[in-house]
């Protein structure tokens, strides 16, 4: 089957939105240090660009959670593949995710982090597909709300490919 990508959000549009979110975080966390948690691998570019634009002190850690399989559907069976290196207790945490679909991934991550007593915890996602939500979870910062389509690029993959596209596109199978 042929894979065709239709641009949905250009590199420029994404960059402008990330700048907006960074400014909002600077206002919301004034006087504090933000401990940003990158959910690998999909949020790498969003996480990096966002961190670079935040003017407050930032510390970083990385976590990887995944559902089994290489398809376009989340299986619901989740595992933590890489845990955080540092403790989160007493810190102001922002979890940075590429996309919220069913919401199961972020809901599990939120539960794990909250159990470790952070001072605060907020969720930041570049993309939100609310039509497919199954878990009761709402992001605090959202880049774009998108329709129920499978998207790739800017960190997002299909079978580990397309992550390096500088824009976000809808993947169509022909
Ligand atoms: P959730 O647990 O269903 O919310 O799924 C979240 C994860 O599924 C994301 O972190 C992505 O890795 C992946 N995912 C969901 N929708 C898409 C998509 O449209 N393109 C690429 N990956 C996706
Ligand atoms: Mg992901």
GROMACS .gro file of N, CA and C and ligand atoms in nm:
model
  546
    1UNK      N    1   0.083  -0.121   0.000
    1UNK     CA    2   0.000   0.000   0.000
    1UNK      C    3   0.087   0.126   0.000
    2UNK      N    4   0.047   0.222  -0.080
    2UNK     CA    5   0.125   0.346  -0.088
    2UNK      C    6   0.088   0.439   0.029
    3UNK      N    7   0.187   0.507   0.082
    3UNK     CA    8   0.163   0.601   0.193
    3UNK      C    9   0.179   0.744   0.142
    4UNK      N   10   0.075   0.825   0.156
    4UNK     CA   11   0.079   0.964   0.110
    4UNK      C   12   0.058   1.056   0.230
    5UNK      N   13   0.136   1.163   0.235
    5UNK     CA   14   0.124   1.256   0.348
    5UNK      C   15   0.074   1.392   0.300
    6UNK      N   16  -0.034   1.438   0.361
    6UNK     CA   17  -0.090   1.570   0.329
    6UNK      C   18  -0.059   1.664   0.444
    7UNK      N   19   0.006   1.775   0.413
    7UNK     CA   20   0.043   1.868   0.520
    7UNK      C   21  -0.081   1.922   0.592
    8UNK      N   22  -0.077   1.915   0.725
    8UNK     CA   23  -0.188   1.966   0.806
    8UNK      C   24  -0.145   2.093   0.879
    9UNK      N   25  -0.025   2.090   0.939
    9UNK     CA   26   0.026   2.205   1.014
    9UNK      C   27   0.170   2.229   0.969
   10UNK      N   28   0.196   2.346   0.914
   10UNK     CA   29   0.330   2.374   0.862
   10UNK      C   30   0.428   2.397   0.976
   11UNK      N   31   0.556   2.391   0.941
   11UNK     CA   32   0.663   2.414   1.038
   11UNK      C   33   0.646   2.551   1.103
   12UNK      N   34   0.609   2.652   1.024
   12UNK     CA   35   0.594   2.790   1.074
   12UNK      C   36   0.478   2.800   1.172
   13UNK      N   37   0.367   2.737   1.137
   13UNK     CA   38   0.249   2.740   1.224
   13UNK      C   39   0.280   2.670   1.357
   14UNK      N   40   0.350   2.559   1.351
   14UNK     CA   41   0.386   2.486   1.473
   14UNK      C   42   0.480   2.571   1.559
   15UNK      N   43   0.579   2.634   1.496
   15UNK     CA   44   0.676   2.717   1.570
   15UNK      C   45   0.606   2.832   1.642
   16UNK      N   46   0.511   2.896   1.574
   16UNK     CA   47   0.440   3.009   1.634
   16UNK      C   48   0.358   2.963   1.755
   17UNK      N   49   0.297   2.848   1.744
   17UNK     CA   50   0.217   2.795   1.855
   17UNK      C   51   0.305   2.759   1.973
   18UNK      N   52   0.422   2.703   1.947
   18UNK     CA   53   0.513   2.665   2.056
   18UNK      C   54   0.559   2.791   2.131
   19UNK      N   55   0.585   2.898   2.056
   19UNK     CA   56   0.625   3.025   2.119
   19UNK      C   57   0.512   3.074   2.213
   20UNK      N   58   0.389   3.064   2.168
   20UNK     CA   59   0.273   3.105   2.250
   20UNK      C   60   0.266   3.025   2.380
   21UNK      N   61   0.282   2.894   2.368
   21UNK     CA   62   0.275   2.808   2.487
   21UNK      C   63   0.389   2.842   2.583
   22UNK      N   64   0.508   2.865   2.529
   22UNK     CA   65   0.624   2.899   2.614
   22UNK      C   66   0.596   3.028   2.692
   23UNK      N   67   0.538   3.126   2.624
   23UNK     CA   68   0.508   3.254   2.692
   23UNK      C   69   0.404   3.233   2.802
   24UNK      N   70   0.307   3.148   2.774
   24UNK     CA   71   0.203   3.118   2.874
   24UNK      C   72   0.266   3.050   2.997
   25UNK      N   73   0.357   2.955   2.972
   25UNK     CA   74   0.425   2.886   3.082
   25UNK      C   75   0.511   2.985   3.162
   26UNK      N   76   0.580   3.075   3.092
   26UNK     CA   77   0.659   3.178   3.162
   26UNK      C   78   0.571   3.261   3.255
   27UNK      N   79   0.451   3.293   3.210
   27UNK     CA   80   0.359   3.370   3.296
   27UNK      C   81   0.309   3.285   3.412
   28UNK      N   82   0.269   3.163   3.383
   28UNK     CA   83   0.207   3.077   3.485
   28UNK      C   84   0.304   3.034   3.595
   29UNK      N   85   0.431   3.020   3.561
   29UNK     CA   86   0.529   2.967   3.657
   29UNK      C   87   0.630   3.074   3.702
   30UNK      N   88   0.597   3.200   3.686
   30UNK     CA   89   0.691   3.308   3.721
   30UNK      C   90   0.750   3.285   3.860
   31UNK      N   91   0.882   3.296   3.871
   31UNK     CA   92   0.950   3.280   4.000
   31UNK      C   93   0.983   3.136   4.035
   32UNK      N   94   0.941   3.044   3.950
   32UNK     CA   95   0.964   2.902   3.980
   32UNK      C   96   1.060   2.839   3.879
   33UNK      N   97   1.102   2.718   3.912
   33UNK     CA   98   1.178   2.636   3.816
   33UNK      C   99   1.083   2.530   3.763
   34UNK      N  100   1.079   2.515   3.633
   34UNK     CA  101   0.990   2.416   3.571
   34UNK      C  102   1.069   2.288   3.546
   35UNK      N  103   1.017   2.177   3.596
   35UNK     CA  104   1.080   2.047   3.568
   35UNK      C  105   1.001   1.981   3.456
   36UNK      N  106   1.060   1.984   3.336
   36UNK     CA  107   0.990   1.934   3.217
   36UNK      C  108   1.020   1.787   3.195
   37UNK      N  109   0.915   1.709   3.174
   37UNK     CA  110   0.932   1.567   3.147
   37UNK      C  111   0.892   1.537   3.003
   38UNK      N  112   0.988   1.486   2.929
   38UNK     CA  113   0.967   1.452   2.787
   38UNK      C  114   0.921   1.307   2.778
   39UNK      N  115   0.807   1.288   2.713
   39UNK     CA  116   0.761   1.151   2.689
   39UNK      C  117   0.814   1.107   2.552
   40UNK      N  118   0.913   1.018   2.559
   40UNK     CA  119   0.981   0.970   2.438
   40UNK      C  120   0.889   0.876   2.360
   41UNK      N  121   0.907   0.860   2.228
   41UNK     CA  122   1.000   0.940   2.151
   41UNK      C  123   0.928   1.056   2.084
   42UNK      N  124   0.796   1.044   2.074
   42UNK     CA  125   0.717   1.136   1.991
   42UNK      C  126   0.731   1.283   2.023
   43UNK      N  127   0.758   1.316   2.151
   43UNK     CA  128   0.757   1.459   2.185
   43UNK      C  129   0.895   1.524   2.180
   44UNK      N  130   0.995   1.454   2.125
   44UNK     CA  131   1.132   1.510   2.129
   44UNK      C  132   1.144   1.650   2.070
   45UNK      N  133   1.088   1.671   1.952
   45UNK     CA  134   1.105   1.803   1.888
   45UNK      C  135   1.021   1.909   1.959
   46UNK      N  136   0.899   1.874   1.992
   46UNK     CA  137   0.811   1.966   2.064
   46UNK      C  138   0.876   2.004   2.197
   47UNK      N  139   0.922   1.904   2.270
   47UNK     CA  140   0.987   1.925   2.400
   47UNK      C  141   1.108   2.018   2.386
   48UNK      N  142   1.192   1.991   2.288
   48UNK     CA  143   1.315   2.070   2.270
   48UNK      C  144   1.283   2.214   2.232
   49UNK      N  145   1.193   2.232   2.137
   49UNK     CA  146   1.159   2.368   2.092
   49UNK      C  147   1.091   2.446   2.203
   50UNK      N  148   1.006   2.379   2.277
   50UNK     CA  149   0.935   2.444   2.388
   50UNK      C  150   1.035   2.485   2.497
   51UNK      N  151   1.121   2.392   2.534
   51UNK     CA  152   1.220   2.421   2.639
   51UNK      C  153   1.308   2.539   2.600
   52UNK      N  154   1.348   2.546   2.473
   52UNK     CA  155   1.437   2.654   2.428
   52UNK      C  156   1.370   2.790   2.437
   53UNK      N  157   1.238   2.792   2.428
   53UNK     CA  158   1.166   2.920   2.428
   53UNK      C  159   1.121   2.964   2.567
   54UNK      N  160   1.129   2.875   2.666
   54UNK     CA  161   1.091   2.913   2.802
   54UNK      C  162   1.208   2.989   2.865
   55UNK      N  163   1.177   3.105   2.924
   55UNK     CA  164   1.283   3.188   2.980
   55UNK      C  165   1.312   3.158   3.127
   56UNK      N  166   1.221   3.090   3.194
   56UNK     CA  167   1.241   3.054   3.334
   56UNK      C  168   1.347   2.944   3.344
   57UNK      N  169   1.399   2.921   3.466
   57UNK     CA  170   1.489   2.806   3.483
   57UNK      C  171   1.414   2.675   3.453
   58UNK      N  172   1.478   2.589   3.376
   58UNK     CA  173   1.416   2.462   3.336
   58UNK      C  174   1.510   2.347   3.370
   59UNK      N  175   1.455   2.241   3.427
   59UNK     CA  176   1.530   2.115   3.438
   59UNK      C  177   1.451   2.012   3.358
   60UNK      N  178   1.518   1.903   3.319
   60UNK     CA  179   1.455   1.808   3.227
   60UNK      C  180   1.476   1.664   3.270
   61UNK      N  181   1.377   1.583   3.238
   61UNK     CA  182   1.394   1.439   3.254
   61UNK      C  183   1.314   1.369   3.143
   62UNK      N  184   1.338   1.242   3.127
   62UNK     CA  185   1.282   1.170   3.012
   62UNK      C  186   1.219   1.038   3.056
   63UNK      N  187   1.108   1.009   2.993
   63UNK     CA  188   1.036   0.886   3.027
   63UNK      C  189   0.982   0.826   2.898
   64UNK      N  190   0.973   0.696   2.895
   64UNK     CA  191   0.919   0.633   2.775
   64UNK      C  192   0.813   0.530   2.815
   65UNK      N  193   0.694   0.549   2.759
   65UNK     CA  194   0.585   0.454   2.782
   65UNK      C  195   0.535   0.412   2.647
   66UNK      N  196   0.496   0.287   2.635
   66UNK     CA  197   0.446   0.251   2.503
   66UNK      C  198   0.343   0.142   2.509
   67UNK      N  199   0.254   0.146   2.410
   67UNK     CA  200   0.161   0.036   2.395
   67UNK      C  201   0.222  -0.055   2.290
   68UNK      N  202   0.189  -0.180   2.296
   68UNK     CA  203   0.250  -0.276   2.204
   68UNK      C  204   0.203  -0.253   2.062
   69UNK      N  205   0.283  -0.293   1.967
   69UNK     CA  206   0.238  -0.291   1.827
   69UNK      C  207   0.290  -0.172   1.750
   70UNK      N  208   0.285  -0.185   1.620
   70UNK     CA  209   0.340  -0.084   1.531
   70UNK      C  210   0.233  -0.018   1.445
   71UNK      N  211   0.107  -0.044   1.474
   71UNK     CA  212  -0.001   0.004   1.389
   71UNK      C  213  -0.046   0.144   1.422
   72UNK      N  214  -0.163   0.178   1.378
   72UNK     CA  215  -0.217   0.313   1.400
   72UNK      C  216  -0.315   0.313   1.517
   73UNK      N  217  -0.335   0.199   1.582
   73UNK     CA  218  -0.426   0.192   1.696
   73UNK      C  219  -0.346   0.160   1.822
   74UNK      N  220  -0.379   0.231   1.931
   74UNK     CA  221  -0.317   0.201   2.059
   74UNK      C  222  -0.385   0.075   2.114
   75UNK      N  223  -0.304  -0.022   2.161
   75UNK     CA  224  -0.361  -0.150   2.202
   75UNK      C  225  -0.423  -0.145   2.341
   76UNK      N  226  -0.385  -0.043   2.421
   76UNK     CA  227  -0.439  -0.037   2.556
   76UNK      C  228  -0.350  -0.106   2.658
   77UNK      N  229  -0.257  -0.192   2.612
   77UNK     CA  230  -0.163  -0.257   2.705
   77UNK      C  231  -0.038  -0.170   2.712
   78UNK      N  232  -0.022  -0.104   2.825
   78UNK     CA  233   0.088  -0.008   2.835
   78UNK      C  234   0.198  -0.057   2.925
   79UNK      N  235   0.321  -0.017   2.890
   79UNK     CA  236   0.433  -0.046   2.980
   79UNK      C  237   0.526   0.074   2.984
   80UNK      N  238   0.591   0.092   3.100
   80UNK     CA  239   0.692   0.196   3.111
   80UNK      C  240   0.822   0.134   3.065
   81UNK      N  241   0.878   0.188   2.958
   81UNK     CA  242   1.001   0.130   2.902
   81UNK      C  243   1.124   0.196   2.961
   82UNK      N  244   1.110   0.324   2.994
   82UNK     CA  245   1.221   0.395   3.058
   82UNK      C  246   1.161   0.487   3.162
   83UNK      N  247   1.204   0.468   3.287
   83UNK     CA  248   1.152   0.553   3.395
   83UNK      C  249   1.240   0.678   3.407
   84UNK      N  250   1.191   0.774   3.487
   84UNK     CA  251   1.265   0.898   3.511
   84UNK      C  252   1.396   0.869   3.582
   85UNK      N  253   1.495   0.954   3.560
   85UNK     CA  254   1.623   0.938   3.630
   85UNK      C  255   1.619   1.004   3.768
   86UNK      N  256   1.541   1.112   3.779
   86UNK     CA  257   1.544   1.192   3.902
   86UNK      C  258   1.411   1.188   3.975
   87UNK      N  259   1.415   1.211   4.109
   87UNK     CA  260   1.289   1.220   4.184
   87UNK      C  261   1.209   1.344   4.145
   88UNK      N  262   1.078   1.338   4.162
   88UNK     CA  263   0.993   1.453   4.126
   88UNK      C  264   0.933   1.521   4.248
   89UNK      N  265   0.954   1.465   4.367
   89UNK     CA  266   0.886   1.520   4.483
   89UNK      C  267   0.926   1.665   4.508
   90UNK      N  268   0.824   1.748   4.533
   90UNK     CA  269   0.845   1.889   4.560
   90UNK      C  270   0.870   1.973   4.437
   91UNK      N  271   0.870   1.913   4.318
   91UNK     CA  272   0.899   1.990   4.198
   91UNK      C  273   0.771   2.024   4.121
   92UNK      N  274   0.781   2.133   4.043
   92UNK     CA  275   0.670   2.174   3.957
   92UNK      C  276   0.689   2.110   3.820
   93UNK      N  277   0.607   2.011   3.794
   93UNK     CA  278   0.625   1.925   3.678
   93UNK      C  279   0.534   1.964   3.561
   94UNK      N  280   0.592   1.968   3.442
   94UNK     CA  281   0.511   1.974   3.321
   94UNK      C  282   0.547   1.853   3.235
   95UNK      N  283   0.449   1.767   3.214
   95UNK     CA  284   0.468   1.650   3.128
   95UNK      C  285   0.440   1.694   2.984
   96UNK      N  286   0.534   1.669   2.896
   96UNK     CA  287   0.522   1.714   2.757
   96UNK      C  288   0.501   1.593   2.665
   97UNK      N  289   0.386   1.591   2.600
   97UNK     CA  290   0.348   1.477   2.515
   97UNK      C  291   0.324   1.525   2.372
   98UNK      N  292   0.339   1.434   2.276
   98UNK     CA  293   0.316   1.471   2.137
   98UNK      C  294   0.167   1.480   2.104
   99UNK      N  295   0.093   1.379   2.147
   99UNK     CA  296  -0.049   1.374   2.110
   99UNK      C  297  -0.128   1.297   2.215
  100UNK      N  298  -0.248   1.343   2.243
  100UNK     CA  299  -0.339   1.266   2.328
  100UNK      C  300  -0.449   1.211   2.239
  101UNK      N  301  -0.461   1.080   2.241
  101UNK     CA  302  -0.557   1.011   2.156
  101UNK      C  303  -0.662   0.950   2.249
  102UNK      N  304  -0.649   0.824   2.283
  102UNK     CA  305  -0.742   0.765   2.380
  102UNK      C  306  -0.723   0.827   2.518
  103UNK      N  307  -0.601   0.872   2.545
  103UNK     CA  308  -0.570   0.931   2.675
  103UNK      C  309  -0.512   0.831   2.774
  104UNK      N  310  -0.503   0.705   2.736
  104UNK     CA  311  -0.454   0.602   2.830
  104UNK      C  312  -0.308   0.624   2.870
  105UNK      N  313  -0.225   0.660   2.772
  105UNK     CA  314  -0.082   0.679   2.800
  105UNK      C  315  -0.061   0.787   2.905
  106UNK      N  316  -0.120   0.903   2.880
  106UNK     CA  317  -0.099   1.016   2.970
  106UNK      C  318  -0.164   0.992   3.105
  107UNK      N  319  -0.274   0.921   3.105
  107UNK     CA  320  -0.341   0.895   3.231
  107UNK      C  321  -0.256   0.804   3.320
  108UNK      N  322  -0.188   0.707   3.258
  108UNK     CA  323  -0.099   0.619   3.335
  108UNK      C  324   0.022   0.698   3.387
  109UNK      N  325   0.079   0.779   3.300
  109UNK     CA  326   0.197   0.858   3.339
  109UNK      C  327   0.161   0.955   3.452
  110UNK      N  328   0.043   1.017   3.440
  110UNK     CA  329  -0.002   1.111   3.543
  110UNK      C  330  -0.014   1.039   3.679
  111UNK      N  331  -0.072   0.921   3.676
  111UNK     CA  332  -0.091   0.844   3.799
  111UNK      C  333   0.045   0.811   3.863
  112UNK      N  334   0.139   0.767   3.782
  112UNK     CA  335   0.272   0.728   3.832
  112UNK      C  336   0.342   0.849   3.894
  113UNK      N  337   0.335   0.963   3.827
  113UNK     CA  338   0.406   1.082   3.876
  113UNK      C  339   0.339   1.139   4.001
  114UNK      N  340   0.205   1.143   4.000
  114UNK     CA  341   0.134   1.197   4.117
  114UNK      C  342   0.163   1.116   4.243
  115UNK      N  343   0.182   0.985   4.227
  115UNK     CA  344   0.213   0.898   4.341
  115UNK      C  345   0.349   0.933   4.403
  116UNK      N  346   0.431   1.008   4.330
  116UNK     CA  347   0.565   1.045   4.380
  116UNK      C  348   0.569   1.186   4.439
  117UNK      N  349   0.452   1.242   4.465
  117UNK     CA  350   0.439   1.371   4.535
  117UNK      C  351   0.509   1.493   4.475
  118UNK      N  352   0.480   1.528   4.352
  118UNK     CA  353   0.533   1.654   4.299
  118UNK      C  354   0.463   1.772   4.366
  119UNK      N  355   0.524   1.891   4.361
  119UNK     CA  356   0.457   2.011   4.414
  119UNK      C  357   0.335   2.040   4.328
  120UNK      N  358   0.349   2.023   4.197
  120UNK     CA  359   0.237   2.041   4.105
  120UNK      C  360   0.263   1.959   3.979
  121UNK      N  361   0.156   1.935   3.904
  121UNK     CA  362   0.170   1.858   3.780
  121UNK      C  363   0.075   1.911   3.675
  122UNK      N  364   0.129   1.952   3.562
  122UNK     CA  365   0.045   1.993   3.450
  122UNK      C  366   0.083   1.913   3.326
  123UNK      N  367  -0.015   1.901   3.235
  123UNK     CA  368   0.005   1.823   3.114
  123UNK      C  369   0.003   1.916   2.994
  124UNK      N  370   0.102   1.897   2.907
  124UNK     CA  371   0.114   1.982   2.789
  124UNK      C  372   0.124   1.891   2.667
  125UNK      N  373   0.036   1.912   2.571
  125UNK     CA  374   0.040   1.829   2.450
  125UNK      C  375   0.041   1.915   2.325
  126UNK      N  376   0.118   1.873   2.226
  126UNK     CA  377   0.119   1.948   2.100
  126UNK      C  378  -0.013   1.929   2.027
  127UNK      N  379  -0.063   1.804   2.026
  127UNK     CA  380  -0.186   1.774   1.954
  127UNK      C  381  -0.286   1.703   2.044
  128UNK      N  382  -0.412   1.729   2.019
  128UNK     CA  383  -0.519   1.663   2.095
  128UNK      C  384  -0.624   1.613   1.995
  129UNK      N  385  -0.657   1.483   2.009
  129UNK     CA  386  -0.765   1.424   1.926
  129UNK      C  387  -0.879   1.386   2.021
  130UNK      N  388  -0.958   1.484   2.065
  130UNK     CA  389  -1.059   1.457   2.169
  130UNK      C  390  -1.167   1.357   2.127
  131UNK      N  391  -1.189   1.342   1.996
  131UNK     CA  392  -1.293   1.250   1.948
  131UNK      C  393  -1.269   1.106   1.993
  132UNK      N  394  -1.143   1.073   2.017
  132UNK     CA  395  -1.110   0.934   2.048
  132UNK      C  396  -1.081   0.909   2.195
  133UNK      N  397  -1.115   1.008   2.278
  133UNK     CA  398  -1.080   0.995   2.420
  133UNK      C  399  -1.157   0.883   2.490
  134UNK      N  400  -1.084   0.800   2.563
  134UNK     CA  401  -1.146   0.695   2.645
  134UNK      C  402  -1.117   0.720   2.793
  135UNK      N  403  -0.998   0.771   2.824
  135UNK     CA  404  -0.961   0.798   2.963
  135UNK      C  405  -1.005   0.940   2.999
  136UNK      N  406  -1.030   0.961   3.127
  136UNK     CA  407  -1.076   1.091   3.174
  136UNK      C  408  -0.954   1.180   3.199
  137UNK      N  409  -0.910   1.247   3.093
  137UNK     CA  410  -0.789   1.329   3.106
  137UNK      C  411  -0.797   1.452   3.016
  138UNK      N  412  -0.757   1.567   3.072
  138UNK     CA  413  -0.760   1.693   2.997
  138UNK      C  414  -0.624   1.760   3.006
  139UNK      N  415  -0.565   1.799   2.893
  139UNK     CA  416  -0.437   1.870   2.900
  139UNK      C  417  -0.454   2.014   2.953
  140UNK      N  418  -0.350   2.066   3.018
  140UNK     CA  419  -0.352   2.205   3.065
  140UNK      C  420  -0.306   2.300   2.956
  141UNK      N  421  -0.216   2.252   2.871
  141UNK     CA  422  -0.168   2.331   2.756
  141UNK      C  423  -0.183   2.245   2.631
  142UNK      N  424  -0.249   2.300   2.530
  142UNK     CA  425  -0.271   2.226   2.405
  142UNK      C  426  -0.225   2.311   2.287
  143UNK      N  427  -0.147   2.250   2.198
  143UNK     CA  428  -0.108   2.320   2.076
  143UNK      C  429  -0.225   2.330   1.980
  144UNK      N  430  -0.269   2.215   1.931
  144UNK     CA  431  -0.376   2.212   1.831
  144UNK      C  432  -0.472   2.097   1.859
  145UNK      N  433  -0.600   2.126   1.847
  145UNK     CA  434  -0.701   2.021   1.851
  145UNK      C  435  -0.720   1.976   1.706
  146UNK      N  436  -0.705   1.847   1.681
  146UNK     CA  437  -0.714   1.798   1.542
  146UNK      C  438  -0.824   1.692   1.529
  147UNK      N  439  -0.874   1.674   1.405
  147UNK     CA  440  -0.976   1.571   1.385
  147UNK      C  441  -0.918   1.432   1.398
  148UNK      N  442  -1.004   1.333   1.396
  148UNK     CA  443  -0.963   1.194   1.414
  148UNK      C  444  -0.897   1.140   1.287
  149UNK      N  445  -0.772   1.179   1.268
  149UNK     CA  446  -0.694   1.133   1.153
  149UNK      C  447  -0.558   1.089   1.207
  150UNK      N  448  -0.491   0.999   1.136
  150UNK     CA  449  -0.360   0.957   1.182
  150UNK      C  450  -0.254   1.053   1.127
  151UNK      N  451  -0.182   1.116   1.217
  151UNK     CA  452  -0.085   1.217   1.174
  151UNK      C  453   0.058   1.172   1.202
  152UNK      N  454   0.150   1.223   1.120
  152UNK     CA  455   0.292   1.192   1.136
  152UNK      C  456   0.374   1.320   1.122
  153UNK      N  457   0.500   1.311   1.161
  153UNK     CA  458   0.591   1.425   1.148
  153UNK      C  459   0.608   1.498   1.280
  154UNK      N  460   0.709   1.582   1.286
  154UNK     CA  461   0.740   1.659   1.406
  154UNK      C  462   0.749   1.567   1.529
  155UNK      N  463   0.810   1.450   1.509
  155UNK     CA  464   0.827   1.355   1.619
  155UNK      C  465   0.733   1.236   1.612
  156UNK      N  466   0.618   1.256   1.549
  156UNK     CA  467   0.518   1.148   1.544
  156UNK      C  468   0.550   1.049   1.432
  157UNK      N  469   0.532   0.922   1.462
  157UNK     CA  470   0.572   0.819   1.366
  157UNK      C  471   0.458   0.732   1.318
  158UNK      N  472   0.485   0.665   1.207
  158UNK     CA  473   0.408   0.547   1.169
  158UNK      C  474   0.512   0.437   1.153
  159UNK      N  475   0.504   0.333   1.237
  159UNK     CA  476   0.602   0.224   1.238
  159UNK      C  477   0.745   0.280   1.243
  160UNK      N  478   0.765   0.379   1.329
  160UNK     CA  479   0.895   0.443   1.356
  160UNK      C  480   0.943   0.533   1.242
  161UNK      N  481   0.867   0.548   1.135
  161UNK     CA  482   0.910   0.636   1.026
  161UNK      C  483   0.837   0.769   1.031
  162UNK      N  484   0.890   0.865   0.961
  162UNK     CA  485   0.835   1.001   0.943
  162UNK      C  486   0.857   1.096   1.061
  163UNK      N  487   0.920   1.050   1.168
  163UNK     CA  488   0.939   1.137   1.285
  163UNK      C  489   1.013   1.265   1.248
  164UNK      N  490   1.103   1.254   1.149
  164UNK     CA  491   1.191   1.367   1.116
  164UNK      C  492   1.127   1.469   1.021
  165UNK      N  493   1.005   1.449   0.979
  165UNK     CA  494   0.940   1.553   0.897
  165UNK      C  495   0.929   1.681   0.979
  166UNK      N  496   0.962   1.797   0.920
  166UNK     CA  497   0.958   1.922   0.998
  166UNK      C  498   0.817   1.978   1.018
  167UNK      N  499   0.719   1.919   0.952
  167UNK     CA  500   0.579   1.964   0.964
  167UNK      C  501   0.494   1.845   1.010
  168UNK      N  502   0.365   1.871   1.034
  168UNK     CA  503   0.273   1.764   1.072
  168UNK      C  504   0.179   1.737   0.955
  169UNK      N  505   0.168   1.610   0.918
  169UNK     CA  506   0.083   1.575   0.804
  169UNK      C  507  -0.008   1.458   0.835
  170UNK      N  508  -0.117   1.449   0.760
  170UNK     CA  509  -0.208   1.335   0.772
  170UNK      C  510  -0.156   1.224   0.681
  171UNK      N  511  -0.148   1.104   0.738
  171UNK     CA  512  -0.100   0.989   0.661
  171UNK      C  513  -0.220   0.919   0.597
  172UNK      N  514  -0.211   0.906   0.465
  172UNK     CA  515  -0.320   0.838   0.393
  172UNK      C  516  -0.262   0.713   0.326
  173UNK      N  517  -0.337   0.605   0.332
  173UNK     CA  518  -0.295   0.480   0.267
  173UNK      C  519  -0.374   0.465   0.137
  174UNK      N  520  -0.300   0.443   0.026
  174UNK     CA  521  -0.370   0.431  -0.103
  174UNK      C  522  -0.340   0.298  -0.169
  175LIG     P1  523  -0.319   0.736   2.372
  175LIG     O1  524  -0.266   0.652   2.484
  175LIG     O2  525  -0.425   0.663   2.292
  175LIG     O3  526  -0.363   0.874   2.412
  175LIG     O4  527  -0.205   0.748   2.265
  175LIG     C1  528  -0.101   0.824   2.281
  175LIG     C2  529   0.014   0.777   2.195
  175LIG     O5  530  -0.028   0.708   2.075
  175LIG     C3  531   0.089   0.898   2.148
  175LIG     O6  532   0.187   0.936   2.241
  175LIG     C4  533   0.144   0.852   2.017
  175LIG     O7  534   0.268   0.790   2.037
  175LIG     C5  535   0.044   0.754   1.964
  175LIG     N1  536  -0.048   0.818   1.868
  175LIG     C6  537  -0.179   0.846   1.885
  175LIG     N2  538  -0.232   0.905   1.778
  175LIG     C7  539  -0.132   0.913   1.688
  175LIG     C8  540  -0.123   0.967   1.554
  175LIG     O8  541  -0.219   1.020   1.494
  175LIG     N3  542  -0.001   0.958   1.495
  175LIG     C9  543   0.107   0.903   1.555
  175LIG     N4  544   0.104   0.854   1.679
  175LIG    C10  545  -0.015   0.858   1.745
  176LIG    MG1  546   0.394   0.925   2.223
   0.00000   0.00000   0.00000
